[in-house]
Coordinates of C-alpha atoms and ligand atoms in Angstrom, one line a residue:
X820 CA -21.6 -19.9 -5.4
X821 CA -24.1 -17.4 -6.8
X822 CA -21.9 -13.8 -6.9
X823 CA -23.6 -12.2 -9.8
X824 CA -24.4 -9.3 -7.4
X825 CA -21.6 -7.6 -9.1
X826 CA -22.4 -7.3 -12.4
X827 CA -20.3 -10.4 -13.7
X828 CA -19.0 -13.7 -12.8
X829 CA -16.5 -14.2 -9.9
X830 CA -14.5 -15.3 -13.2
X831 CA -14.0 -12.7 -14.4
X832 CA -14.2 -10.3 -12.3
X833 CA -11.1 -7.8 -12.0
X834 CA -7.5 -7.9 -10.9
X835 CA -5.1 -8.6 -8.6
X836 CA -5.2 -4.9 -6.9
X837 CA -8.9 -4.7 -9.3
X838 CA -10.1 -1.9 -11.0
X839 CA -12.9 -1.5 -8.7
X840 CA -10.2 -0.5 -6.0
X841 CA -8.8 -4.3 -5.0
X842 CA -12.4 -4.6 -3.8
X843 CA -14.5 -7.0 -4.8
X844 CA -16.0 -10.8 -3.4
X845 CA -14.4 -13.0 -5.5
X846 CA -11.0 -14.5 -6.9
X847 CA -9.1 -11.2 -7.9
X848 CA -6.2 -13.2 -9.4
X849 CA -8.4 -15.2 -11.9
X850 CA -8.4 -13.7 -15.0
X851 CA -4.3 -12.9 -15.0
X852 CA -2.1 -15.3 -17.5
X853 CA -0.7 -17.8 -15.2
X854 CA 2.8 -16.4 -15.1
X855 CA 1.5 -13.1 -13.9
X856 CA -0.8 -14.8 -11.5
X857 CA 2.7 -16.3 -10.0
X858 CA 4.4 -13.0 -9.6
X859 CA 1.8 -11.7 -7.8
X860 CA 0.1 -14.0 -5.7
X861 CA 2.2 -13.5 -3.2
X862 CA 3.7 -9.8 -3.8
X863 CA 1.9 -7.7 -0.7
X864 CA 2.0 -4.9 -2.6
X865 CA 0.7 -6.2 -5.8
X866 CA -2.2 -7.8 -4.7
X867 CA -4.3 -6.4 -1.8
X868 CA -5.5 -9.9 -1.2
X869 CA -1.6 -11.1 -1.1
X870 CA -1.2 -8.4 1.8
X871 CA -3.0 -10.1 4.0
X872 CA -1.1 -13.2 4.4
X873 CA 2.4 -11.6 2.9
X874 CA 5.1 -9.6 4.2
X875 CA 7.6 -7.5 3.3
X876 CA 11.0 -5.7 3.9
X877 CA 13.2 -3.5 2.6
X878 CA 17.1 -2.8 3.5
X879 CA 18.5 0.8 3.1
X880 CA 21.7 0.5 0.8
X881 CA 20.9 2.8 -1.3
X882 CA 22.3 6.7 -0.1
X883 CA 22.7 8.6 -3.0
X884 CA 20.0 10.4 -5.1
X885 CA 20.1 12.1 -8.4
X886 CA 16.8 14.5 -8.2
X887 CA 15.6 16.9 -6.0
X888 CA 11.5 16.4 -5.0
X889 CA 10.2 19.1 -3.3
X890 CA 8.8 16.7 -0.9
X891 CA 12.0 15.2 0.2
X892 CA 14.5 16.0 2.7
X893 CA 17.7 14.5 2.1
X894 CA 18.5 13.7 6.0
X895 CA 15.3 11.3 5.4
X896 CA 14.3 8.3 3.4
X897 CA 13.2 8.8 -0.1
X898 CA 9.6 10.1 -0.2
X899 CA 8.5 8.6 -2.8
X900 CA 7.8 5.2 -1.5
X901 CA 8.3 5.8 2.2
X902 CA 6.8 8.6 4.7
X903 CA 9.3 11.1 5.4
X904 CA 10.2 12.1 8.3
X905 CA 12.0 8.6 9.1
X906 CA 15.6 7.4 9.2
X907 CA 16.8 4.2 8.3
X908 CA 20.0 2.4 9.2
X909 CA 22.0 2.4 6.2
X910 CA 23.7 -0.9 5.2
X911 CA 26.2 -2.0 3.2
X912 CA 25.3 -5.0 0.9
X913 CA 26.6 -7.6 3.4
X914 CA 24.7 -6.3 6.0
X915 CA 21.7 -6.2 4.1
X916 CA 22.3 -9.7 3.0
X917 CA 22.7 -11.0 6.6
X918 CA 19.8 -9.0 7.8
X919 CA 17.6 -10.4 4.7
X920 CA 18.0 -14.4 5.7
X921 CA 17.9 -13.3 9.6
X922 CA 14.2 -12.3 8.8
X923 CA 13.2 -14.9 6.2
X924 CA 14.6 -17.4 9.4
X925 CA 12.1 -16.0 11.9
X926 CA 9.2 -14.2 9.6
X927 CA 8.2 -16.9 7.0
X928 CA 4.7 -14.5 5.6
X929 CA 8.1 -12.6 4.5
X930 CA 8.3 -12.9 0.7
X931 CA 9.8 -9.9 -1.0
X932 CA 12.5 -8.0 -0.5
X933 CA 12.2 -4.6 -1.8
X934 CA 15.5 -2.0 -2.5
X935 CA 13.6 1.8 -2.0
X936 CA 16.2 4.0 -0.1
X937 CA 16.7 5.6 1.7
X938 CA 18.0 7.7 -2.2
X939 CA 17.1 6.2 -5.3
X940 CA 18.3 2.2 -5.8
X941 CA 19.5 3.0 -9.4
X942 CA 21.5 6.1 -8.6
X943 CA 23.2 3.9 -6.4
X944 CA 23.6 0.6 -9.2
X945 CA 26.5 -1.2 -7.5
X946 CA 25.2 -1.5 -4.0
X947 CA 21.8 -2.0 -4.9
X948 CA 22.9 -5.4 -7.7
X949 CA 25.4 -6.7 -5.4
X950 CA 22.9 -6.7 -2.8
X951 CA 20.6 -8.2 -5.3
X952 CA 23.3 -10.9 -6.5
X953 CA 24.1 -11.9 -3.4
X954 CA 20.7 -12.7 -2.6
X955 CA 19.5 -14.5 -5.9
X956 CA 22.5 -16.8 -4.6
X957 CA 21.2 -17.2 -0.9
X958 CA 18.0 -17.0 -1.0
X959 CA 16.2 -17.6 -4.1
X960 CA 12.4 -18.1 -3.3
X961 CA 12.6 -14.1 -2.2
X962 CA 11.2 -12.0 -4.8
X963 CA 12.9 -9.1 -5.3
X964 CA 12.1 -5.4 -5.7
X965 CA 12.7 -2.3 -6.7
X966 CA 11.6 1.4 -6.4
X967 CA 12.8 4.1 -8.7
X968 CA 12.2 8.0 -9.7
X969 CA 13.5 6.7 -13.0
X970 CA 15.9 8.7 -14.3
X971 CA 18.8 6.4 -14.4
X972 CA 16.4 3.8 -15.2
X973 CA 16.4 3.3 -19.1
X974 CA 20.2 3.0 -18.5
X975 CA 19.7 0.4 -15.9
X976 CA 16.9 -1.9 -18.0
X977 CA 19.4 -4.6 -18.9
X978 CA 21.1 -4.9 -15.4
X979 CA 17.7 -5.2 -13.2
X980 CA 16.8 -8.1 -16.1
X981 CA 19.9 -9.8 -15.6
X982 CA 19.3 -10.3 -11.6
X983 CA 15.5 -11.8 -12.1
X984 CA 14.0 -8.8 -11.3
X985 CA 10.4 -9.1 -11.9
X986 CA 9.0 -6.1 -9.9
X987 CA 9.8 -2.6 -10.6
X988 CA 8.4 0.8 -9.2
X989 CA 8.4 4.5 -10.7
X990 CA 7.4 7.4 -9.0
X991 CA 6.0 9.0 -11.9
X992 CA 4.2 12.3 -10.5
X993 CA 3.5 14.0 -14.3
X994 CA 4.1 13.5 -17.6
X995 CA 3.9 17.7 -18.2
X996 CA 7.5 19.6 -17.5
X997 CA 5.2 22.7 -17.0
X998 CA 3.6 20.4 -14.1
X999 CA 7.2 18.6 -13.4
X1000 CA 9.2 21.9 -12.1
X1001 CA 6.6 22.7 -10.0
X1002 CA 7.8 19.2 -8.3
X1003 CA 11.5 18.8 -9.0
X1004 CA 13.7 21.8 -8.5
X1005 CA 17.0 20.2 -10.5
X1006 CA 18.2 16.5 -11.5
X1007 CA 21.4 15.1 -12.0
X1008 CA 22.1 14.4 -15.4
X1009 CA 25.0 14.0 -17.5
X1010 CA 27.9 15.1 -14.8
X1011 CA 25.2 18.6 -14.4
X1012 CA 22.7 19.8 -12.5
X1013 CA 19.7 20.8 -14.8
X1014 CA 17.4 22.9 -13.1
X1015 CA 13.2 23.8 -13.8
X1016 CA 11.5 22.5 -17.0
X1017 CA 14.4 21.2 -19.2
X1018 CA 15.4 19.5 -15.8
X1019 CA 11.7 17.8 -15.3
X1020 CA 11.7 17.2 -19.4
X1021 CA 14.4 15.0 -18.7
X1022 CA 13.1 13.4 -16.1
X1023 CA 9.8 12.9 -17.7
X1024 CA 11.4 11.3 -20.7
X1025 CA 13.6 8.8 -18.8
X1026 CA 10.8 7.5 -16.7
X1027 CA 8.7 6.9 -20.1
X1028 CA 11.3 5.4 -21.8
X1029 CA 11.9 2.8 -18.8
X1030 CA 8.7 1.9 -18.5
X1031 CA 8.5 0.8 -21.9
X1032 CA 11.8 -1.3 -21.8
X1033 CA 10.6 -2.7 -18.7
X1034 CA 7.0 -3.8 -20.1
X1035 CA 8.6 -4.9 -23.5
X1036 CA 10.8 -7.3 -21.3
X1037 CA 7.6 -8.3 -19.3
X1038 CA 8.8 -6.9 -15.8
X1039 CA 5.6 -6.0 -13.8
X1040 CA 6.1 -2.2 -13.4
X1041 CA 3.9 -0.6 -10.4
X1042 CA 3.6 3.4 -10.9
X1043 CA 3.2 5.9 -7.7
X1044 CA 1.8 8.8 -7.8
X1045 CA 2.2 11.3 -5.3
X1046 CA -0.4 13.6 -5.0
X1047 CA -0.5 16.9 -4.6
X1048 CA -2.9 19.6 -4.2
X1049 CA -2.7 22.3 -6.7
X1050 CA -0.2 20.7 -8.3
X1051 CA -0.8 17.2 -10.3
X1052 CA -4.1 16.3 -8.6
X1053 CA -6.1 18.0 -11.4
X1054 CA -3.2 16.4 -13.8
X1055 CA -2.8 12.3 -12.2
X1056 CA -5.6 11.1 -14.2
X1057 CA -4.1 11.6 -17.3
X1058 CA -0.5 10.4 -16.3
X1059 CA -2.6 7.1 -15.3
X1060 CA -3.9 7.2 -18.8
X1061 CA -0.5 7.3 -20.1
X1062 CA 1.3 4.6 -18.0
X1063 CA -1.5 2.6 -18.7
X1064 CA -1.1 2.7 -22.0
X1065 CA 2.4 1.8 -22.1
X1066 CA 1.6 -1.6 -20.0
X1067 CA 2.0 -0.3 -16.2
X1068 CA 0.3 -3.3 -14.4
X1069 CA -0.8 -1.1 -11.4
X1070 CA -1.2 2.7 -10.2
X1071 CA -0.2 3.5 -6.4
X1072 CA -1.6 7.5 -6.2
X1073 CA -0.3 8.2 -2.1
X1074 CA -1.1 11.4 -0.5
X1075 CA 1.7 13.9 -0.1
X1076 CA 2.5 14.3 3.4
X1077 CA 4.0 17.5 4.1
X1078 CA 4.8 18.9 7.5
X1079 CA 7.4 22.2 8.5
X1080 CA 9.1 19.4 10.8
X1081 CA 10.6 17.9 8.1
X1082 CA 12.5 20.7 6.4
X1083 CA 11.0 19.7 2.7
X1084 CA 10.5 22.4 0.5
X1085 CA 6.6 21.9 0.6
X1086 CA 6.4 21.3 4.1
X1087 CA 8.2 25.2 4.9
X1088 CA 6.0 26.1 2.2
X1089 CA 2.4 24.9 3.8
X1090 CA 2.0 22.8 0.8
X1091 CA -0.8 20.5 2.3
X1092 CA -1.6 17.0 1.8
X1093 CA -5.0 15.9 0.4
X1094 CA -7.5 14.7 2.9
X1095 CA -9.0 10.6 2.4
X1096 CA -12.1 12.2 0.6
X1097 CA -9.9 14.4 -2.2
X1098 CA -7.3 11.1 -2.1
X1099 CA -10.5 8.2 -3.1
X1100 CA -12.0 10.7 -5.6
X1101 CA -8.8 10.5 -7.3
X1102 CA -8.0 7.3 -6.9
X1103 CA -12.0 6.4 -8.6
X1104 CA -10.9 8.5 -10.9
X1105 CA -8.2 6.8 -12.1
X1106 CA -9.7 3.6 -11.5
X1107 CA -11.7 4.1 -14.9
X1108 CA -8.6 3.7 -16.5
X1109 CA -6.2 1.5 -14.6
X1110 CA -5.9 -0.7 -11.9
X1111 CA -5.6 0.9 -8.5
X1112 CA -3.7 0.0 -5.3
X1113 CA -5.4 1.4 -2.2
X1114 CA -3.7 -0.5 0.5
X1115 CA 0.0 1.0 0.5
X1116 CA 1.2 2.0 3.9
X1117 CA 4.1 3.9 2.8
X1118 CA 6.3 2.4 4.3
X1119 CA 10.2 3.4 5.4
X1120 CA 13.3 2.3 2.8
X1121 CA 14.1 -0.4 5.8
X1122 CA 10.5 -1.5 7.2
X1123 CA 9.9 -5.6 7.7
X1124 CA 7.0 -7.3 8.1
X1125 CA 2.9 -7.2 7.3
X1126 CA 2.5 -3.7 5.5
X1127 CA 0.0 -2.3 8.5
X1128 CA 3.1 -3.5 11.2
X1129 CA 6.9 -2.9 11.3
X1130 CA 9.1 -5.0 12.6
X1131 CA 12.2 -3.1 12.1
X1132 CA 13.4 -2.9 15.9
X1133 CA 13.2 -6.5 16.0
X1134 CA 16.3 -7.1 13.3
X1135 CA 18.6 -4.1 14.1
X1136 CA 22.0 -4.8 12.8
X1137 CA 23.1 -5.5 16.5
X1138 CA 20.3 -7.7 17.0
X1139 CA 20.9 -9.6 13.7
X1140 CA 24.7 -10.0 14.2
X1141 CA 24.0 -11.9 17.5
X1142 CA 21.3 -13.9 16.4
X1143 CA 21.5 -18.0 16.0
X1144 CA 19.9 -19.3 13.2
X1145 CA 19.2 -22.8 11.8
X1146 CA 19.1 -21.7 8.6
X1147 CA 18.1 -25.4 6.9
X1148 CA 15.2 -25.7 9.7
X1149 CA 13.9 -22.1 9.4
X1150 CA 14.2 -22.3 5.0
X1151 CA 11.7 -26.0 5.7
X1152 CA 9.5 -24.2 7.8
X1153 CA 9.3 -21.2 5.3
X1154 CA 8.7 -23.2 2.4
X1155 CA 5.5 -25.2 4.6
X1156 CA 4.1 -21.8 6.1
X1157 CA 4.1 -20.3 2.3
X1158 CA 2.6 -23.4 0.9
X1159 CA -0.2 -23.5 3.5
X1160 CA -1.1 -19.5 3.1
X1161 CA -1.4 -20.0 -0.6
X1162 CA -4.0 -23.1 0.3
X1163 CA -5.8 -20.6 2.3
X1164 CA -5.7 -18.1 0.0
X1165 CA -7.7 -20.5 -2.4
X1166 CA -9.6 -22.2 0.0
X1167 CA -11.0 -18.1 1.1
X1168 CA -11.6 -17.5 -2.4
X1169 CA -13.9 -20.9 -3.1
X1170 CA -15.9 -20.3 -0.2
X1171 CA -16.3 -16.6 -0.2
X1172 CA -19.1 -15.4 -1.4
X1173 CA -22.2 -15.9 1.2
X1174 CA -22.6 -12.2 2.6
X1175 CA -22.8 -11.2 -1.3
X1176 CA -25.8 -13.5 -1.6
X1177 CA -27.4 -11.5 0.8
X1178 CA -26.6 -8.6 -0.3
X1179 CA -27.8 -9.9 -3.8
X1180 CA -31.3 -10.4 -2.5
X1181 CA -31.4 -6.7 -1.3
X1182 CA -29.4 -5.3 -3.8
X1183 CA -32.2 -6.6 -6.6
X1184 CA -35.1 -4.7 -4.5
X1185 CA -32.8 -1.5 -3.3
X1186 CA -30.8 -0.5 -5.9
X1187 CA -30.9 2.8 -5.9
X1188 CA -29.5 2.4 -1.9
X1189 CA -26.6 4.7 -0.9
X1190 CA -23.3 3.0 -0.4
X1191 CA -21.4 2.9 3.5
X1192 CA -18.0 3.0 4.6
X1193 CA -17.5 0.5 7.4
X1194 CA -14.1 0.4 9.4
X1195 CA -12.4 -3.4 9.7
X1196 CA -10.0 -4.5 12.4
X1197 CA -7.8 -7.3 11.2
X1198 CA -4.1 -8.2 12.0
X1199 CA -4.0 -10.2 8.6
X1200 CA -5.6 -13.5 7.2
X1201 CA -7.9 -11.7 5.5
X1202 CA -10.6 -12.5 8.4
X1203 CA -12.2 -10.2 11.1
X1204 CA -9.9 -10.9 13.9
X1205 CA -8.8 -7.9 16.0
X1206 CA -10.4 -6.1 19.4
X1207 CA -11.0 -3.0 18.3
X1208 CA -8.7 -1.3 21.4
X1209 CA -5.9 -3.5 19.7
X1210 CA -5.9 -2.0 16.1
X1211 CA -3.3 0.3 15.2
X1212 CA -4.8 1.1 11.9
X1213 CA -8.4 0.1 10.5
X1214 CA -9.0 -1.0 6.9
X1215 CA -11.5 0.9 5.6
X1216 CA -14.5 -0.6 3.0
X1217 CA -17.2 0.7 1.2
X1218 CA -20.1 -1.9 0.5
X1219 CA -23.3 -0.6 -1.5
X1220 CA -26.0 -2.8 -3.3
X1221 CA -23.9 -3.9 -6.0
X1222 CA -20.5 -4.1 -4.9
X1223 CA -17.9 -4.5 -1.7
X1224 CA -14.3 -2.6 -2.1
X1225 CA -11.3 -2.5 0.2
X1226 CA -10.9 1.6 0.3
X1227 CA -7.9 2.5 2.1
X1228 CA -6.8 2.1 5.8
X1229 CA -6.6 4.7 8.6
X1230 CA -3.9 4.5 11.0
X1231 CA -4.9 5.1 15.3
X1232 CA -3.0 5.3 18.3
X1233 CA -3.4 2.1 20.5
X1234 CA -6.2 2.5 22.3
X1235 CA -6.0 -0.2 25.1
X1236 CA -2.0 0.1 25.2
X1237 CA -1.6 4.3 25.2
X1238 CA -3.7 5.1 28.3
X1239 CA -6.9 7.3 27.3
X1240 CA -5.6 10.8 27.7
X1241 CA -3.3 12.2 24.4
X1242 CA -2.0 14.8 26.4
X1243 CA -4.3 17.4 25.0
X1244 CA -7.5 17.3 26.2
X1245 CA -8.7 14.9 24.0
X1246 CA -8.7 10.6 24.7
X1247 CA -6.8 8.3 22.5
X1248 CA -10.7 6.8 22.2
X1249 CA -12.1 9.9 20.5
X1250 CA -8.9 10.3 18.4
X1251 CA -9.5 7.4 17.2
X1252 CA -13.4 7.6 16.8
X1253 CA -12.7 10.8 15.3
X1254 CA -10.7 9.1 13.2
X1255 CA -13.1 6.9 11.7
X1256 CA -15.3 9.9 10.5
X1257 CA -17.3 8.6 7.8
X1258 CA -17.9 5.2 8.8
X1259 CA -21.1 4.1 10.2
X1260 CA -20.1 0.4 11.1
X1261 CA -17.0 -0.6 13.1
X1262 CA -16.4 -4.7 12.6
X1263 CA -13.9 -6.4 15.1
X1264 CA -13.6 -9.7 17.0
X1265 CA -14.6 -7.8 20.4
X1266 CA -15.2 -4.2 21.7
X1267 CA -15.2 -3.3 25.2
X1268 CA -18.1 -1.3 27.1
X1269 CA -16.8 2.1 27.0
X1270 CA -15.6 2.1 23.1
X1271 CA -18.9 0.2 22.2
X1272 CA -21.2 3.4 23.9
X1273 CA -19.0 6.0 22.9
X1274 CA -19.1 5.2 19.1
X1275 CA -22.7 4.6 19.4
X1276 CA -23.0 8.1 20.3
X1277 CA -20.5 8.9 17.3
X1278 CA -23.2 7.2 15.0
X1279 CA -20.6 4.1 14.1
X1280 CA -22.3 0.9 14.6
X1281 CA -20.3 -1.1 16.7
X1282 CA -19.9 -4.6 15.2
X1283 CA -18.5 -7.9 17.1
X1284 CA -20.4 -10.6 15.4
X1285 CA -18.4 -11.7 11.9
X1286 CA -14.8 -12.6 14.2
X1287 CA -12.7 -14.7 12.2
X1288 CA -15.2 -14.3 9.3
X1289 CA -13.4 -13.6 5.4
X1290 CA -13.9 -9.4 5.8
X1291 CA -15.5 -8.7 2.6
X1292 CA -18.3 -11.3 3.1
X1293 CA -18.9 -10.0 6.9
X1294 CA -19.4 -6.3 5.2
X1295 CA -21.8 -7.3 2.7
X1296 CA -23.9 -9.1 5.4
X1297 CA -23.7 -6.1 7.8
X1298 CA -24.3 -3.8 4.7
X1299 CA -27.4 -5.6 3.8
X1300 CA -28.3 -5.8 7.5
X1301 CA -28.7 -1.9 8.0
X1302 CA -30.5 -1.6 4.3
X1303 CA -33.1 -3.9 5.7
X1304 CA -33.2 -1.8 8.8
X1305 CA -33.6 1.3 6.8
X1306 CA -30.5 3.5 6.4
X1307 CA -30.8 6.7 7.8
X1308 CA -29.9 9.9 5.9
X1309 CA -26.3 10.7 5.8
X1310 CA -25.4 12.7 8.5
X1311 CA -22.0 14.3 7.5
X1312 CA -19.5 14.5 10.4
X1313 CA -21.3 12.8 12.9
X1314 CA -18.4 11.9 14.7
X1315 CA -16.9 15.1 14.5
X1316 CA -20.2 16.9 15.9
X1317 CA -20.1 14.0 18.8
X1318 CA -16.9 14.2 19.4
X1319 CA -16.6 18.0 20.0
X1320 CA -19.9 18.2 21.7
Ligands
CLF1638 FE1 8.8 -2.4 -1.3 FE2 7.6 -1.0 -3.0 FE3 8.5 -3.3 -3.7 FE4 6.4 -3.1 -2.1 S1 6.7 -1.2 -0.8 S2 9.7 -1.7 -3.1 S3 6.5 -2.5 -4.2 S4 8.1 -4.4 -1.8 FE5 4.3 -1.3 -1.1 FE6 5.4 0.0 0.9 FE7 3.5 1.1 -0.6 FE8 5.9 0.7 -1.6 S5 3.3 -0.6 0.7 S6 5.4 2.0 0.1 S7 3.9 0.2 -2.5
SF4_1639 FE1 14.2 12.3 -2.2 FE2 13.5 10.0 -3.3 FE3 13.0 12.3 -4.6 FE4 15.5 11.4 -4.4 S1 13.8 10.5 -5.5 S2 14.8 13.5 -4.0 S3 15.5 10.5 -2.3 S4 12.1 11.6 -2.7

């Protein structure tokens, strides 16, 4: 298959979560060593392709923290890889155990189980590595995970290698202490509470030093970034310049989501949150030096399931304790579901690649054509296969004459489920169309009447002809579709003008 349209062979083109922003229309995974290519293949969050046929979950052991973030409150889950404002159930390791082969029983996409909160994992080392040991034991095909701020991390190197760990987060939100006690008030260190820059320097130091160890020992470490306005933003690019340069496989910048509700520091404080546009210019930013993940949900420290869905309410502890599993049938099942979404992994990869021939023809003529963001609905497989009133989040692409890249996803109300009025004098429809501001094409498996007219009016194409077709391959033909029409000129906030009108 001819896919030259991006500027190199499908060969070579880049990785697993790609420079280009996972994007891309060929095999993301190719150019990885083998081993790598193992550990992530089916890691959701270190491959976007992996996400769409892969699960996750985590269990909340973890209580205790040893750093203050300005955008945590401690009655919540740890910010840094989960939103706040949610509460998890904590667990003891049994529990956690138990609740871990209830969902590998009925959720086989499940591969990884991930340790994030709802405090830091390594502040808490006992619960989180017997939780971890007990698992390696029960249920060894699960990867498993770990998310850190990093402080107790260097300390901790030799324990996470001892349990197989092979994937290992840091929030890592500068590598400045000026920058850093602007972000952490104090941190626990050494039986004392260290407060402003020395506190930060500390802080900054340990996470460095961990990465290193963990590289050196050939862990895959994942960095997130929180940004935040006024703060870092000006200040991630070069932090993604450093991790990258100690061996960080992948760069996970997440917006800062601050609201009064929540009782964090920033969120009293009006600290605000970027918006998408501020969050992708960073994120391309950063790209020039790293690879980029783009498709994090941020998820809570006890979320199961696809990233875009949580399952949590279905394996409560209550729930799990009166559950009866056939763990030998459920494990043979497992192993056959896993084997065939890797096959169809492979088999998407060999035959994608026909919408980028058409765009290649344009592309050649229309170079100089300006790129479109196009909104997806997909429950996973990596095809087109939602009605758009069904989505609860759209994944968001941007396909220009050269190139088609997963961008991020935007999360709606339910559209068919949730009635059409919010309450407040706007429907759940132009919520979500308002939403979609931006996009000029809306892809799904089927659209009703009143949707289809109203984002017509919004200036979003409405789009039901690619269903079950491989996403990426469905853009690039609708992309090359309107060039040939003739693209208008962009109209900034067309749904926003619509909408209010
Ligand atoms: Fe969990 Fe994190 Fe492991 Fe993934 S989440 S510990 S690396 S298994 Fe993933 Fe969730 Fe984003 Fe985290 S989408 S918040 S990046
Ligand atoms: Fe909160 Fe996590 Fe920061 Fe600790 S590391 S203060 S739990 S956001």
């Amino acid at each position: 298959m001819e896919l030259k349209v991006l500027g190199q062979e499908p060969a070579q083109s880049e990785g697993g979560c790609s420079s280009s922003g996972c994007g891309g229309s060929s095999d993301q995974m190719s150019h990885l060593p083998e081993a790598i290519r193992k550990k992530v293949q089916d890691h959701p969050c270190y491959s976007e392709e992996a996400h769409h046929h892969f699960a996750r979950m985590h269990v909340a052991v973890a209580p205790a923290c040893n750093i203050q973030c300005h955008y945590c409150n401690r009655k919540y889950d740890c910010a840094n890889e989960s939103r706040p404002g949610v509460v998890s159930e904590l667990l003891t390791p049994d529990q956690a155990v138990k609740k871990v082969m209830a969902v590998a029983a009925n959720i086989p996409q499940m591969t990884v189980l991930g340790i994030a909160g709802p405090g830091d994992p390594l502040a808490n080392p006992e619960r989180t590595f017997e939780t971890f040991q007990q698992l390696t034991e029960k249920a060894p095909d699960i990867k498993l995970c770990v998310s850190t701020n990093g402080l107790a991390l260097p300390a901790q190197v030799d324990e996470l290698c001892k349990h197989n760990i092979d994937h290992v987060t840091i929030t890592i939100n500068c590598v400045d202490p000026e920058i850093g006690a602007r972000i952490y008030p104090w941190v626990f260190w050494n039986n004392r509470r260290i407060k402003g820059k020395k506190g930060a320097k500390i802080l900054i130091e340990q996470q460095q030093k961990g990465l290193e160890m963990l590289t050196e020992r050939g862990i895959l470490v994942k960095v997130n970034s929180v940004m935040i306005p006024g703060v870092n933003d000006e200040h991630l690019e070069e932090v993604s310049k450093v991790v990258k340069a100690k061996g960080a496989f992948l760069h996970n910048v997440m917006p800062l989501i601050a609201e009064a509700e929540h009782g964090t520091f920033y969120g009293v404080m009006g600290q605000r949150g970027p918006a998408h546009e501020e969050l992708q210019a960073l994120q391309d930013k950063c790209a020039g030096d790293m690879n980029m993940m783009r498709h994090c949900r941020q998820c809570r420290a006890d979320a199961v399931g696809m990233l875009g869905e949580d399952r949590g309410d279905e394996f409560t502890m209550d729930k799990v304790d009166d559950m009866h599993i056939d763990y030998e049938a459920a494990m043979e099942k497992r192993a056959e579901y896993q084997a065939a979404a890797l096959a169809n992994l492979e088999a998407q990869r060999k035959n994608s690649g026909e919408g980028f021939v058409v765009l290649s023809s344009i592309s050649k003529a229309k170079k100089e054509t300006r790129p479109v963001l196009m909104a997806v609905a997909s429950s996973g497989g990596g095809v087109i296969n939602q009605h758009f009133g069904h989505a609860k989040e759209f994944l968001i692409y941007e396909a220009s004459p050269t190139d088609v890249r997963f961008i991020s996803h935007r999360k709606v109300d339910l559209y068919c489920a949730g009635g059409d009025s919010c309450g407040d004098g706007e429907s759940v429809l132009q919520k979500t169309i308002r939403t979609l501001e931006g996009c000029e094409a809306v892809l799904c498996s089927k659209i009703g009447y009143e949707p289809w007219e109203q984002l017509e009016e919004a200036g979003i194409e409405p789009n039901g002809e690619h269903a079950m077709e491989p996403i990426e391959d469905a853009v690039a033909v609708v992309y090359a579709e309107m060039v040939e029409k003739g693209l208008p000129e962009r109209v900034e906030s067309q749904a926003t003008v619509q909408i209010g009108a």
